[in-house]
Structures are given as C-alpha cells and as structure tokens.
PDB file of N, CA and C in Angstrom:
ATOM      1  N   ASP A   1      -3.133 -15.648  -7.978  1.00  0.00           N
ATOM      2  CA  ASP A   1      -4.607 -15.587  -7.086  1.00  0.00           C
ATOM      3  C   ASP A   1      -3.768 -16.124  -5.287  1.00  0.00           C
ATOM      4  N   MET A   2      -4.403 -15.218  -4.384  1.00  0.00           N
ATOM      5  CA  MET A   2      -3.889 -14.880  -3.221  1.00  0.00           C
ATOM      6  C   MET A   2      -3.801 -16.947  -2.897  1.00  0.00           C
ATOM      7  N   PHE A   3      -4.718 -17.628  -2.806  1.00  0.00           N
ATOM      8  CA  PHE A   3      -4.379 -18.683  -2.315  1.00  0.00           C
ATOM      9  C   PHE A   3      -3.355 -19.968  -2.519  1.00  0.00           C
ATOM     10  N   SER A   4      -2.932 -19.357  -4.546  1.00  0.00           N
ATOM     11  CA  SER A   4      -2.268 -20.488  -4.406  1.00  0.00           C
ATOM     12  C   SER A   4      -0.669 -20.031  -4.666  1.00  0.00           C
ATOM     13  N   PHE A   5      -0.873 -18.879  -3.919  1.00  0.00           N
ATOM     14  CA  PHE A   5       0.612 -18.006  -4.232  1.00  0.00           C
ATOM     15  C   PHE A   5       1.745 -18.580  -3.146  1.00  0.00           C
ATOM     16  N   ASP A   6       2.763 -18.947  -3.117  1.00  0.00           N
ATOM     17  CA  ASP A   6       3.833 -19.502  -2.286  1.00  0.00           C
ATOM     18  C   ASP A   6       4.138 -18.305  -0.948  1.00  0.00           C
ATOM     19  N   TRP A   7       3.024 -18.575  -0.168  1.00  0.00           N
ATOM     20  CA  TRP A   7       3.668 -16.909   1.216  1.00  0.00           C
ATOM     21  C   TRP A   7       4.847 -17.839   2.406  1.00  0.00           C
ATOM     22  N   LYS A   8       5.142 -18.669   1.829  1.00  0.00           N
ATOM     23  CA  LYS A   8       6.219 -19.051   3.142  1.00  0.00           C
ATOM     24  C   LYS A   8       7.422 -18.684   1.706  1.00  0.00           C
ATOM     25  N   SER A   9       7.701 -18.586   0.388  1.00  0.00           N
ATOM     26  CA  SER A   9       8.893 -18.464  -0.282  1.00  0.00           C
ATOM     27  C   SER A   9       8.842 -17.185  -0.674  1.00  0.00           C
ATOM     28  N   ASN A  10       8.213 -16.328   0.214  1.00  0.00           N
ATOM     29  CA  ASN A  10       8.002 -15.111  -0.641  1.00  0.00           C
ATOM     30  C   ASN A  10       9.434 -14.457   0.173  1.00  0.00           C
ATOM     31  N   GLU A  11       9.625 -13.442  -0.683  1.00  0.00           N
ATOM     32  CA  GLU A  11      10.628 -12.673   0.036  1.00  0.00           C
ATOM     33  C   GLU A  11      10.678 -11.234   0.397  1.00  0.00           C
ATOM     34  N   LYS A  12       9.539 -10.535  -0.998  1.00  0.00           N
ATOM     35  CA  LYS A  12       9.403  -9.380  -0.841  1.00  0.00           C
ATOM     36  C   LYS A  12       8.378  -9.123  -0.042  1.00  0.00           C
ATOM     37  N   PRO A  13       7.548  -7.347   0.445  1.00  0.00           N
ATOM     38  CA  PRO A  13       6.392  -7.007   1.572  1.00  0.00           C
ATOM     39  C   PRO A  13       5.165  -7.015   0.643  1.00  0.00           C
ATOM     40  N   VAL A  14       4.126  -7.683   1.070  1.00  0.00           N
ATOM     41  CA  VAL A  14       3.020  -7.294   0.736  1.00  0.00           C
ATOM     42  C   VAL A  14       2.226  -6.326   0.891  1.00  0.00           C
ATOM     43  N   LEU A  15       1.939  -5.330   0.169  1.00  0.00           N
ATOM     44  CA  LEU A  15       0.574  -4.756  -0.091  1.00  0.00           C
ATOM     45  C   LEU A  15      -0.524  -4.741   0.265  1.00  0.00           C
ATOM     46  N   TRP A  16      -0.956  -4.719   1.289  1.00  0.00           N
ATOM     47  CA  TRP A  16      -3.188  -4.915   0.468  1.00  0.00           C
ATOM     48  C   TRP A  16      -3.708  -4.258   0.430  1.00  0.00           C
ATOM     49  N   LEU A  17      -3.733  -3.665  -0.666  1.00  0.00           N
ATOM     50  CA  LEU A  17      -5.225  -2.758  -0.662  1.00  0.00           C
ATOM     51  C   LEU A  17      -6.365  -3.119  -0.452  1.00  0.00           C
ATOM     52  N   PHE A  18      -6.801  -2.270   0.318  1.00  0.00           N
ATOM     53  CA  PHE A  18      -8.322  -2.264   1.494  1.00  0.00           C
ATOM     54  C   PHE A  18      -9.412  -1.143   0.112  1.00  0.00           C
ATOM     55  N   HIS A  19     -10.191  -1.513  -0.469  1.00  0.00           N
ATOM     56  CA  HIS A  19     -10.762  -0.282  -1.315  1.00  0.00           C
ATOM     57  C   HIS A  19     -12.282  -0.876  -0.929  1.00  0.00           C
ATOM     58  N   LYS A  20     -13.173  -0.351  -1.194  1.00  0.00           N
ATOM     59  CA  LYS A  20     -14.593  -0.382  -0.667  1.00  0.00           C
ATOM     60  C   LYS A  20     -15.837   0.160  -1.759  1.00  0.00           C
ATOM     61  N   SER A  21     -16.599  -0.160  -2.489  1.00  0.00           N
ATOM     62  CA  SER A  21     -17.143   0.764  -3.843  1.00  0.00           C
ATOM     63  C   SER A  21     -18.249   1.627  -3.521  1.00  0.00           C
ATOM     64  N   TRP A  22     -18.732   2.510  -2.088  1.00  0.00           N
ATOM     65  CA  TRP A  22     -18.703   2.891  -1.581  1.00  0.00           C
ATOM     66  C   TRP A  22     -17.656   4.074  -1.662  1.00  0.00           C
ATOM     67  N   CYS A  23     -16.867   4.317  -1.017  1.00  0.00           N
ATOM     68  CA  CYS A  23     -16.284   5.040  -0.406  1.00  0.00           C
ATOM     69  C   CYS A  23     -14.989   5.509  -1.619  1.00  0.00           C
ATOM     70  N   SER A  24     -15.120   7.397  -1.259  1.00  0.00           N
ATOM     71  CA  SER A  24     -15.141   8.165  -2.877  1.00  0.00           C
ATOM     72  C   SER A  24     -13.696   8.528  -2.930  1.00  0.00           C
ATOM     73  N   ALA A  25     -12.442   7.903  -1.368  1.00  0.00           N
ATOM     74  CA  ALA A  25     -11.542   8.556  -1.804  1.00  0.00           C
ATOM     75  C   ALA A  25     -10.739   7.226  -2.679  1.00  0.00           C
ATOM     76  N   CYS A  26     -11.685   5.641  -2.723  1.00  0.00           N
ATOM     77  CA  CYS A  26     -11.013   4.853  -2.870  1.00  0.00           C
ATOM     78  C   CYS A  26     -11.060   5.015  -4.368  1.00  0.00           C
ATOM     79  N   LYS A  27     -12.617   5.455  -5.073  1.00  0.00           N
ATOM     80  CA  LYS A  27     -12.876   6.031  -6.379  1.00  0.00           C
ATOM     81  C   LYS A  27     -12.427   7.172  -6.697  1.00  0.00           C
ATOM     82  N   ASN A  28     -11.530   7.850  -6.238  1.00  0.00           N
ATOM     83  CA  ASN A  28     -10.600   9.212  -7.167  1.00  0.00           C
ATOM     84  C   ASN A  28      -9.066   8.288  -7.053  1.00  0.00           C
ATOM     85  N   LEU A  29      -8.917   7.157  -5.776  1.00  0.00           N
ATOM     86  CA  LEU A  29      -7.585   6.442  -6.238  1.00  0.00           C
ATOM     87  C   LEU A  29      -7.895   5.325  -7.111  1.00  0.00           C
ATOM     88  N   ALA A  30      -8.449   4.544  -7.718  1.00  0.00           N
ATOM     89  CA  ALA A  30      -9.002   3.746  -8.872  1.00  0.00           C
ATOM     90  C   ALA A  30      -8.997   4.748 -10.059  1.00  0.00           C
ATOM     91  N   ALA A  31      -9.263   5.779  -9.873  1.00  0.00           N
ATOM     92  CA  ALA A  31      -8.789   7.420 -11.421  1.00  0.00           C
ATOM     93  C   ALA A  31      -8.103   6.744 -12.010  1.00  0.00           C
ATOM     94  N   GLU A  32      -6.778   7.519 -10.625  1.00  0.00           N
ATOM     95  CA  GLU A  32      -5.635   7.754 -10.472  1.00  0.00           C
ATOM     96  C   GLU A  32      -4.278   6.729 -11.357  1.00  0.00           C
ATOM     97  N   PHE A  33      -5.148   5.378 -10.377  1.00  0.00           N
ATOM     98  CA  PHE A  33      -4.048   4.616 -11.326  1.00  0.00           C
ATOM     99  C   PHE A  33      -4.543   4.110 -12.325  1.00  0.00           C
ATOM    100  N   SER A  34      -5.305   4.535 -12.930  1.00  0.00           N
ATOM    101  CA  SER A  34      -5.868   4.727 -14.524  1.00  0.00           C
ATOM    102  C   SER A  34      -5.168   5.627 -15.066  1.00  0.00           C
ATOM    103  N   ASP A  35      -4.369   6.392 -14.135  1.00  0.00           N
ATOM    104  CA  ASP A  35      -3.936   7.373 -15.147  1.00  0.00           C
ATOM    105  C   ASP A  35      -2.399   7.270 -15.150  1.00  0.00           C
ATOM    106  N   PRO A  36      -1.944   6.906 -16.073  1.00  0.00           N
ATOM    107  CA  PRO A  36      -0.408   6.438 -16.675  1.00  0.00           C
ATOM    108  C   PRO A  36       1.123   7.174 -15.922  1.00  0.00           C
ATOM    109  N   VAL A  37       0.452   8.723 -16.493  1.00  0.00           N
ATOM    110  CA  VAL A  37       1.565   9.796 -15.975  1.00  0.00           C
ATOM    111  C   VAL A  37       1.418   9.770 -14.075  1.00  0.00           C
ATOM    112  N   LYS A  38      -0.110   9.489 -13.201  1.00  0.00           N
ATOM    113  CA  LYS A  38      -0.069   9.566 -12.141  1.00  0.00           C
ATOM    114  C   LYS A  38       0.286   8.179 -11.201  1.00  0.00           C
ATOM    115  N   SER A  39       0.290   7.366 -12.298  1.00  0.00           N
ATOM    116  CA  SER A  39       0.382   6.140 -11.298  1.00  0.00           C
ATOM    117  C   SER A  39       2.137   5.349 -11.906  1.00  0.00           C
ATOM    118  N   LYS A  40       3.326   6.225 -12.374  1.00  0.00           N
ATOM    119  CA  LYS A  40       4.204   5.225 -12.947  1.00  0.00           C
ATOM    120  C   LYS A  40       4.751   5.396 -11.353  1.00  0.00           C
ATOM    121  N   GLY A  41       4.834   6.129 -10.374  1.00  0.00           N
ATOM    122  CA  GLY A  41       5.793   5.998  -9.288  1.00  0.00           C
ATOM    123  C   GLY A  41       5.310   4.903  -8.467  1.00  0.00           C
ATOM    124  N   VAL A  42       3.872   4.372  -7.646  1.00  0.00           N
ATOM    125  CA  VAL A  42       3.665   3.312  -8.020  1.00  0.00           C
ATOM    126  C   VAL A  42       3.772   2.487  -8.672  1.00  0.00           C
ATOM    127  N   LEU A  43       3.511   2.156  -9.985  1.00  0.00           N
ATOM    128  CA  LEU A  43       3.707   0.957 -10.903  1.00  0.00           C
ATOM    129  C   LEU A  43       5.497   0.777 -10.820  1.00  0.00           C
ATOM    130  N   GLU A  44       6.481   1.479 -10.568  1.00  0.00           N
ATOM    131  CA  GLU A  44       7.504   0.896 -10.501  1.00  0.00           C
ATOM    132  C   GLU A  44       7.757   0.599  -9.542  1.00  0.00           C
ATOM    133  N   LEU A  45       7.983   1.093  -7.708  1.00  0.00           N
ATOM    134  CA  LEU A  45       7.190   0.521  -6.934  1.00  0.00           C
ATOM    135  C   LEU A  45       6.695  -0.516  -6.569  1.00  0.00           C
ATOM    136  N   SER A  46       6.014  -0.842  -7.050  1.00  0.00           N
ATOM    137  CA  SER A  46       5.156  -2.327  -7.209  1.00  0.00           C
ATOM    138  C   SER A  46       5.458  -3.744  -7.290  1.00  0.00           C
ATOM    139  N   LYS A  47       6.997  -2.908  -8.286  1.00  0.00           N
ATOM    140  CA  LYS A  47       7.905  -4.228  -8.199  1.00  0.00           C
ATOM    141  C   LYS A  47       8.990  -4.620  -7.301  1.00  0.00           C
ATOM    142  N   LYS A  48       8.908  -4.244  -5.907  1.00  0.00           N
ATOM    143  CA  LYS A  48       9.297  -4.756  -5.276  1.00  0.00           C
ATOM    144  C   LYS A  48       8.024  -5.232  -4.175  1.00  0.00           C
ATOM    145  N   PHE A  49       6.833  -5.257  -4.665  1.00  0.00           N
ATOM    146  CA  PHE A  49       6.128  -5.596  -3.447  1.00  0.00           C
ATOM    147  C   PHE A  49       5.371  -6.682  -4.252  1.00  0.00           C
ATOM    148  N   VAL A  50       4.767  -7.028  -3.561  1.00  0.00           N
ATOM    149  CA  VAL A  50       3.155  -8.258  -3.990  1.00  0.00           C
ATOM    150  C   VAL A  50       2.512  -7.768  -3.720  1.00  0.00           C
ATOM    151  N   MET A  51       1.669  -7.079  -4.515  1.00  0.00           N
ATOM    152  CA  MET A  51       0.535  -6.421  -4.598  1.00  0.00           C
ATOM    153  C   MET A  51      -1.232  -7.107  -4.415  1.00  0.00           C
ATOM    154  N   VAL A  52      -1.414  -6.963  -3.612  1.00  0.00           N
ATOM    155  CA  VAL A  52      -2.779  -7.419  -3.224  1.00  0.00           C
ATOM    156  C   VAL A  52      -3.910  -6.264  -2.984  1.00  0.00           C
ATOM    157  N   ASN A  53      -5.278  -7.227  -3.640  1.00  0.00           N
ATOM    158  CA  ASN A  53      -6.132  -5.873  -4.218  1.00  0.00           C
ATOM    159  C   ASN A  53      -7.100  -6.613  -3.587  1.00  0.00           C
ATOM    160  N   VAL A  54      -7.659  -6.069  -2.307  1.00  0.00           N
ATOM    161  CA  VAL A  54      -8.883  -6.729  -1.507  1.00  0.00           C
ATOM    162  C   VAL A  54     -10.216  -5.730  -1.776  1.00  0.00           C
ATOM    163  N   PRO A  55     -10.991  -6.059  -2.193  1.00  0.00           N
ATOM    164  CA  PRO A  55     -12.224  -5.249  -2.490  1.00  0.00           C
ATOM    165  C   PRO A  55     -13.590  -5.728  -1.359  1.00  0.00           C
ATOM    166  N   ASP A  56     -14.012  -4.522  -0.709  1.00  0.00           N
ATOM    167  CA  ASP A  56     -15.155  -4.486  -0.463  1.00  0.00           C
ATOM    168  C   ASP A  56     -15.308  -5.345   0.651  1.00  0.00           C
ATOM    169  N   ASP A  57     -16.217  -6.009   1.213  1.00  0.00           N
ATOM    170  CA  ASP A  57     -16.109  -6.697   2.242  1.00  0.00           C
ATOM    171  C   ASP A  57     -14.963  -7.731   2.920  1.00  0.00           C
ATOM    172  N   ASP A  58     -14.191  -8.369   1.904  1.00  0.00           N
ATOM    173  CA  ASP A  58     -13.140  -9.138   1.935  1.00  0.00           C
ATOM    174  C   ASP A  58     -12.073  -8.988   2.825  1.00  0.00           C
ATOM    175  N   ALA A  59     -11.725  -7.294   3.494  1.00  0.00           N
ATOM    176  CA  ALA A  59     -11.256  -6.702   3.948  1.00  0.00           C
ATOM    177  C   ALA A  59     -11.367  -7.663   5.407  1.00  0.00           C
ATOM    178  N   SER A  60      -9.964  -7.258   6.155  1.00  0.00           N
ATOM    179  CA  SER A  60      -9.657  -7.723   7.123  1.00  0.00           C
ATOM    180  C   SER A  60      -8.543  -7.196   7.633  1.00  0.00           C
ATOM    181  N   GLU A  61      -8.541  -6.932   9.172  1.00  0.00           N
ATOM    182  CA  GLU A  61      -7.692  -6.207  10.551  1.00  0.00           C
ATOM    183  C   GLU A  61      -6.388  -7.231  10.197  1.00  0.00           C
ATOM    184  N   GLU A  62      -7.104  -8.166  10.310  1.00  0.00           N
ATOM    185  CA  GLU A  62      -6.194  -9.532  10.514  1.00  0.00           C
ATOM    186  C   GLU A  62      -4.724  -9.805   9.331  1.00  0.00           C
ATOM    187  N   TYR A  63      -5.093  -9.250   8.612  1.00  0.00           N
ATOM    188  CA  TYR A  63      -3.234  -8.989   7.582  1.00  0.00           C
ATOM    189  C   TYR A  63      -2.530  -7.769   7.886  1.00  0.00           C
ATOM    190  N   GLN A  64      -2.985  -6.937   8.613  1.00  0.00           N
ATOM    191  CA  GLN A  64      -1.864  -5.299   8.308  1.00  0.00           C
ATOM    192  C   GLN A  64      -0.672  -6.329   9.796  1.00  0.00           C
ATOM    193  N   ILE A  65      -0.047  -5.859   9.554  1.00  0.00           N
ATOM    194  CA  ILE A  65       1.612  -6.584   9.909  1.00  0.00           C
ATOM    195  C   ILE A  65       2.369  -4.988  10.321  1.00  0.00           C
ATOM    196  N   VAL A  66       2.938  -4.169   9.059  1.00  0.00           N
ATOM    197  CA  VAL A  66       3.402  -2.860   8.988  1.00  0.00           C
ATOM    198  C   VAL A  66       2.076  -2.179   8.536  1.00  0.00           C
ATOM    199  N   ASN A  67       1.625  -1.469   9.506  1.00  0.00           N
ATOM    200  CA  ASN A  67       0.793  -0.103   9.720  1.00  0.00           C
ATOM    201  C   ASN A  67       0.911   0.688   9.127  1.00  0.00           C
ATOM    202  N   ILE A  68       0.789   1.110   7.658  1.00  0.00           N
ATOM    203  CA  ILE A  68       1.373   2.399   7.607  1.00  0.00           C
ATOM    204  C   ILE A  68      -0.141   3.026   6.912  1.00  0.00           C
ATOM    205  N   THR A  69       0.341   4.715   7.815  1.00  0.00           N
ATOM    206  CA  THR A  69      -0.912   5.413   7.433  1.00  0.00           C
ATOM    207  C   THR A  69      -0.539   6.496   6.644  1.00  0.00           C
ATOM    208  N   ASN A  70      -1.718   6.878   6.646  1.00  0.00           N
ATOM    209  CA  ASN A  70      -1.822   8.125   5.257  1.00  0.00           C
ATOM    210  C   ASN A  70      -1.446   9.965   6.220  1.00  0.00           C
ATOM    211  N   THR A  71       0.277   9.578   5.905  1.00  0.00           N
ATOM    212  CA  THR A  71       0.101  11.238   6.803  1.00  0.00           C
ATOM    213  C   THR A  71       0.093  12.638   6.049  1.00  0.00           C
ATOM    214  N   LEU A  72      -0.193  12.495   4.547  1.00  0.00           N
ATOM    215  CA  LEU A  72      -0.147  13.869   3.588  1.00  0.00           C
ATOM    216  C   LEU A  72      -2.094  13.920   3.334  1.00  0.00           C
ATOM    217  N   GLY A  73      -3.096  12.510   3.765  1.00  0.00           N
ATOM    218  CA  GLY A  73      -4.246  12.538   3.533  1.00  0.00           C
ATOM    219  C   GLY A  73      -5.075  13.194   5.266  1.00  0.00           C
ATOM    220  N   ASN A  74      -6.513  13.207   4.986  1.00  0.00           N
ATOM    221  CA  ASN A  74      -7.024  13.933   6.088  1.00  0.00           C
ATOM    222  C   ASN A  74      -6.989  12.878   7.296  1.00  0.00           C
ATOM    223  N   ASN A  75      -6.283  13.178   8.047  1.00  0.00           N
ATOM    224  CA  ASN A  75      -6.072  12.818   9.523  1.00  0.00           C
ATOM    225  C   ASN A  75      -7.099  12.208  10.061  1.00  0.00           C
ATOM    226  N   LYS A  76      -8.373  12.697   9.899  1.00  0.00           N
ATOM    227  CA  LYS A  76      -9.799  11.533  10.474  1.00  0.00           C
ATOM    228  C   LYS A  76      -9.349  10.422  10.048  1.00  0.00           C
ATOM    229  N   TYR A  77      -9.048   9.975   8.305  1.00  0.00           N
ATOM    230  CA  TYR A  77      -9.333   8.674   8.009  1.00  0.00           C
ATOM    231  C   TYR A  77      -8.175   8.453   7.501  1.00  0.00           C
ATOM    232  N   LYS A  78      -7.049   8.068   8.452  1.00  0.00           N
ATOM    233  CA  LYS A  78      -6.090   7.731   8.199  1.00  0.00           C
ATOM    234  C   LYS A  78      -5.190   6.252   7.576  1.00  0.00           C
ATOM    235  N   HIS A  79      -6.422   5.709   7.022  1.00  0.00           N
ATOM    236  CA  HIS A  79      -6.111   4.423   6.306  1.00  0.00           C
ATOM    237  C   HIS A  79      -6.697   4.970   4.618  1.00  0.00           C
ATOM    238  N   PHE A  80      -7.364   6.276   4.225  1.00  0.00           N
ATOM    239  CA  PHE A  80      -7.535   6.204   3.222  1.00  0.00           C
ATOM    240  C   PHE A  80      -6.721   6.251   2.442  1.00  0.00           C
ATOM    241  N   PHE A  81      -6.192   6.686   1.262  1.00  0.00           N
ATOM    242  CA  PHE A  81      -5.110   7.215   0.211  1.00  0.00           C
ATOM    243  C   PHE A  81      -6.129   7.126  -1.135  1.00  0.00           C
ATOM    244  N   SER A  82      -6.439   8.355  -1.267  1.00  0.00           N
ATOM    245  CA  SER A  82      -7.169   9.134  -2.502  1.00  0.00           C
ATOM    246  C   SER A  82      -6.067   9.364  -3.351  1.00  0.00           C
ATOM    247  N   ALA A  83      -4.878   9.540  -3.398  1.00  0.00           N
ATOM    248  CA  ALA A  83      -4.109   9.452  -4.496  1.00  0.00           C
ATOM    249  C   ALA A  83      -2.930   9.414  -4.954  1.00  0.00           C
ATOM    250  N   THR A  84      -2.177   8.399  -6.045  1.00  0.00           N
ATOM    251  CA  THR A  84      -1.333   7.807  -6.044  1.00  0.00           C
ATOM    252  C   THR A  84      -0.127   8.504  -5.449  1.00  0.00           C
ATOM    253  N   TYR A  85       0.173   9.420  -5.098  1.00  0.00           N
ATOM    254  CA  TYR A  85       1.191   9.702  -4.949  1.00  0.00           C
ATOM    255  C   TYR A  85       1.433   9.599  -3.249  1.00  0.00           C
ATOM    256  N   GLN A  86       0.036   9.521  -2.302  1.00  0.00           N
ATOM    257  CA  GLN A  86       0.193   9.041  -1.193  1.00  0.00           C
ATOM    258  C   GLN A  86       0.629   7.506  -1.659  1.00  0.00           C
ATOM    259  N   VAL A  87       0.163   6.844  -1.875  1.00  0.00           N
ATOM    260  CA  VAL A  87      -0.056   5.086  -1.890  1.00  0.00           C
ATOM    261  C   VAL A  87       1.745   4.890  -2.249  1.00  0.00           C
ATOM    262  N   GLU A  88       2.620   5.884  -2.871  1.00  0.00           N
ATOM    263  CA  GLU A  88       4.320   5.733  -3.630  1.00  0.00           C
ATOM    264  C   GLU A  88       4.450   6.077  -2.005  1.00  0.00           C
ATOM    265  N   ARG A  89       4.206   7.320  -1.292  1.00  0.00           N
ATOM    266  CA  ARG A  89       4.689   7.462  -0.329  1.00  0.00           C
ATOM    267  C   ARG A  89       5.194   6.230   0.685  1.00  0.00           C
ATOM    268  N   ALA A  90       3.959   5.893   0.828  1.00  0.00           N
ATOM    269  CA  ALA A  90       3.244   4.533   2.160  1.00  0.00           C
ATOM    270  C   ALA A  90       4.302   3.569   1.618  1.00  0.00           C
ATOM    271  N   MET A  91       4.262   3.202   0.138  1.00  0.00           N
ATOM    272  CA  MET A  91       5.387   2.359  -0.680  1.00  0.00           C
ATOM    273  C   MET A  91       6.621   2.055   0.111  1.00  0.00           C
ATOM    274  N   LYS A  92       7.327   3.863  -0.144  1.00  0.00           N
ATOM    275  CA  LYS A  92       8.374   3.707   0.082  1.00  0.00           C
ATOM    276  C   LYS A  92       8.957   3.641   1.816  1.00  0.00           C
ATOM    277  N   GLU A  93       7.430   4.349   2.807  1.00  0.00           N
ATOM    278  CA  GLU A  93       7.513   4.001   4.150  1.00  0.00           C
ATOM    279  C   GLU A  93       8.004   2.794   4.314  1.00  0.00           C
ATOM    280  N   ALA A  94       7.528   1.465   3.855  1.00  0.00           N
ATOM    281  CA  ALA A  94       7.261   0.446   4.358  1.00  0.00           C
ATOM    282  C   ALA A  94       8.388  -0.462   3.364  1.00  0.00           C
ATOM    283  N   LEU A  95       8.765   0.098   2.825  1.00  0.00           N
ATOM    284  CA  LEU A  95      10.357  -0.349   2.249  1.00  0.00           C
ATOM    285  C   LEU A  95      11.244  -0.246   3.555  1.00  0.00           C
ATOM    286  N   GLU A  96      11.344   1.226   3.529  1.00  0.00           N
ATOM    287  CA  GLU A  96      12.443   1.514   4.188  1.00  0.00           C
ATOM    288  C   GLU A  96      12.008   1.213   5.809  1.00  0.00           C
ATOM    289  N   ARG A  97      10.872   0.920   6.712  1.00  0.00           N
ATOM    290  CA  ARG A  97      10.894  -0.115   8.202  1.00  0.00           C
ATOM    291  C   ARG A  97      10.902  -0.930   7.730  1.00  0.00           C
ATOM    292  N   LEU A  98      11.315  -1.974   6.273  1.00  0.00           N
ATOM    293  CA  LEU A  98      11.227  -3.262   6.355  1.00  0.00           C
ATOM    294  C   LEU A  98      12.629  -3.570   6.485  1.00  0.00           C
ATOM    295  N   LYS A  99      14.020  -2.807   6.366  1.00  0.00           N
ATOM    296  CA  LYS A  99      14.624  -3.099   5.875  1.00  0.00           C
ATOM    297  C   LYS A  99      15.813  -3.175   7.307  1.00  0.00           C
ATOM    298  N   PRO A 100      16.422  -3.836   6.981  1.00  0.00           N
ATOM    299  CA  PRO A 100      17.219  -4.226   8.582  1.00  0.00           C
ATOM    300  C   PRO A 100      17.538  -3.035   8.962  1.00  0.00           C
ATOM    301  N   ALA A 101      18.049  -3.020  10.035  1.00  0.00           N
ATOM    302  CA  ALA A 101      18.440  -1.814  11.124  1.00  0.00           C
ATOM    303  C   ALA A 101      19.211  -1.247  10.670  1.00  0.00           C
ATOM    304  N   LYS A 102      21.067  -1.614  10.306  1.00  0.00           N
ATOM    305  CA  LYS A 102      21.855  -1.426   9.626  1.00  0.00           C
ATOM    306  C   LYS A 102      22.054  -0.778   8.779  1.00  0.00           C
ATOM    307  N   SER A 103      20.876  -1.103   7.234  1.00  0.00           N
ATOM    308  CA  SER A 103      21.094  -0.482   6.331  1.00  0.00           C
ATOM    309  C   SER A 103      20.336   0.859   5.969  1.00  0.00           C
ATOM    310  N   ARG A 104      19.297   1.003   7.571  1.00  0.00           N
ATOM    311  CA  ARG A 104      18.219   1.734   7.238  1.00  0.00           C
ATOM    312  C   ARG A 104      19.222   3.555   7.334  1.00  0.00           C
ATOM    313  N   VAL A 105      18.585   4.338   6.528  1.00  0.00           N
ATOM    314  CA  VAL A 105      19.326   6.089   6.530  1.00  0.00           C
ATOM    315  C   VAL A 105      18.754   6.713   7.766  1.00  0.00           C
ATOM    316  N   SER A 106      19.590   7.453   7.916  1.00  0.00           N
ATOM    317  CA  SER A 106      19.010   8.263   9.107  1.00  0.00           C
ATOM    318  C   SER A 106      17.668   9.157   8.751  1.00  0.00           C
ATOM    319  N   SER A 107      17.408   9.754   7.556  1.00  0.00           N
ATOM    320  CA  SER A 107      16.607  10.335   7.158  1.00  0.00           C
ATOM    321  C   SER A 107      15.539   9.682   6.189  1.00  0.00           C
ATOM    322  N   MET A 108      14.870   9.510   5.888  1.00  0.00           N
ATOM    323  CA  MET A 108      13.719   9.248   5.338  1.00  0.00           C
ATOM    324  C   MET A 108      13.603  10.169   3.824  1.00  0.00           C
ATOM    325  N   GLU A 109      13.644   9.807   2.743  1.00  0.00           N
ATOM    326  CA  GLU A 109      13.359  11.042   1.827  1.00  0.00           C
ATOM    327  C   GLU A 109      12.285  10.366   1.096  1.00  0.00           C
ATOM    328  N   LEU A 110      11.122  10.949   1.654  1.00  0.00           N
ATOM    329  CA  LEU A 110       9.739  10.220   0.852  1.00  0.00           C
ATOM    330  C   LEU A 110       8.795  11.253  -0.581  1.00  0.00           C
TER     331      LEU A 110
END
C-alpha cells in the first residue's frame, strides 16, 4: 500500500498508472494487461519500477515528475495509453531519461 511504502529509501522509478473507469483507452489497456502475451514486456520491465495503480478520481497532477507521453498513440490524448506495447515503450523511455547523463546511449532503442 502506498501509504506504508518507504518512499525515502526507494531507489526505483515510480510508475503512476492513472486510469478512469469511463475511458475506452483505459479499458482496452486493462484487457491487454490480462493477456499474458501482450503484457509480457511490461511485466518484465515492472521489476525495475515501483508500480502504482491510481484509479478514477485518485489521480493528481502533483505526482508527475518525469512526464512521459504516448508518442505511439493519438496526438490529441498524449497521456492515454491503450495498449501494453505503448506502456512498455514509455517505461523504457523513463528508464533512459533517469539514467545518469554519462551512461546514456546516444540513441534510444524503444
């Protein structure tokens, strides 16, 4: 539970997964998370993150530190992720952005 988690000693990036019950992209993403083939990459990458599920009105802009948008989705809704491959790409981008500058590669393979 996020209230008892030791945030100060945590060294992993935190992925806040915001979703709304009325959102069709969120519903599609939930279905993909249930598919072991489609969610395999996200599941593997999740070992490098603290994953926080934030449903409906619990979402708050104050939690966003590294703003990763969905460059593979609809430009009008840049924070909507409707497929696990989009989340997987965003997780890889977050890890790349959070690396110390000297260890970053010149081109990201996402």
